């Protein structure tokens, strides 16, 4: 793992991907926590509140899924860069 980390630090492209990955992961964690919080509120809300929360929750779910896909793509790009160096 340490050698891998050193290789990433030396390669500008992999370093850029790793930086993007770390930022996307932070955003994902934050958005996922918000989504979980909204779902908790939804589960105990009355009908009117539920109806107002539905669009927010659906939009947040789509955003979280896009972030998840982006993270997986960045992981793939990082691995590809690593393999090029071997």
XYZ file of C-alpha atoms in Angstrom:
86
model
C 0.000 0.000 0.000
C 2.799 2.399 0.845
C 4.528 1.794 -2.500
C 1.240 2.304 -4.273
C 0.718 5.592 -2.448
C 4.225 6.712 -3.424
C 3.547 5.821 -7.075
C 0.353 7.865 -7.046
C 2.143 10.831 -5.485
C 4.743 10.750 -8.279
C 2.262 10.501 -11.151
C 0.486 13.805 -11.801
C -2.487 12.235 -13.568
C -3.056 9.610 -10.860
C -2.569 12.276 -8.201
C -5.258 14.397 -9.855
C -7.635 11.442 -9.968
C -6.873 10.606 -6.343
C -7.591 14.188 -5.320
C -10.892 14.167 -7.216
C -11.735 10.809 -5.656
C -11.087 12.071 -2.123
C -13.237 15.156 -2.712
C -16.047 13.110 -4.282
C -15.942 10.732 -1.334
C -16.322 13.625 1.131
C -19.263 15.016 -0.822
C -20.815 11.549 -1.088
C -20.578 10.996 2.676
C -22.132 14.390 3.355
C -24.973 13.924 0.866
C -25.635 10.372 2.069
C -25.911 11.626 5.653
C -28.370 14.318 4.568
C -30.385 11.772 2.620
C -30.521 9.442 5.620
C -31.648 12.355 7.789
C -34.390 13.315 5.328
C -35.547 9.701 5.173
C -35.750 9.624 8.969
C -37.910 12.752 8.990
C -40.051 11.302 6.194
C -40.677 8.106 8.144
C -42.301 9.980 11.023
C -43.917 12.844 9.092
C -47.569 13.434 8.346
C -48.928 13.174 4.797
C -48.461 16.842 3.962
C -44.838 16.843 5.087
C -44.187 13.565 3.276
C -45.519 15.020 0.042
C -43.201 18.000 0.382
C -40.198 15.780 1.153
C -40.696 13.304 -1.709
C -39.157 15.461 -4.480
C -36.209 16.433 -2.256
C -35.497 12.840 -1.321
C -35.773 11.608 -4.907
C -33.427 14.346 -6.135
C -30.946 13.597 -3.359
C -31.099 9.859 -4.177
C -30.233 10.606 -7.810
C -27.390 12.876 -6.728
C -26.004 10.240 -4.358
C -26.164 7.585 -7.093
C -24.318 9.887 -9.532
C -21.645 10.524 -6.921
C -21.324 6.805 -6.269
C -20.857 6.155 -9.999
C -18.319 8.974 -10.222
C -16.346 7.529 -7.320
C -16.286 4.085 -8.946
C -15.148 5.632 -12.238
C -12.346 7.556 -10.522
C -11.226 4.367 -8.760
C -11.073 2.666 -12.140
C -9.042 5.514 -13.638
C -6.601 5.442 -10.713
C -6.127 1.679 -11.112
C -5.565 2.109 -14.861
C -2.850 4.675 -14.181
C -1.263 2.360 -11.640
C -1.210 -0.491 -14.156
C 0.438 1.702 -16.777
C 3.354 2.220 -14.411
C 3.952 -1.488 -13.846
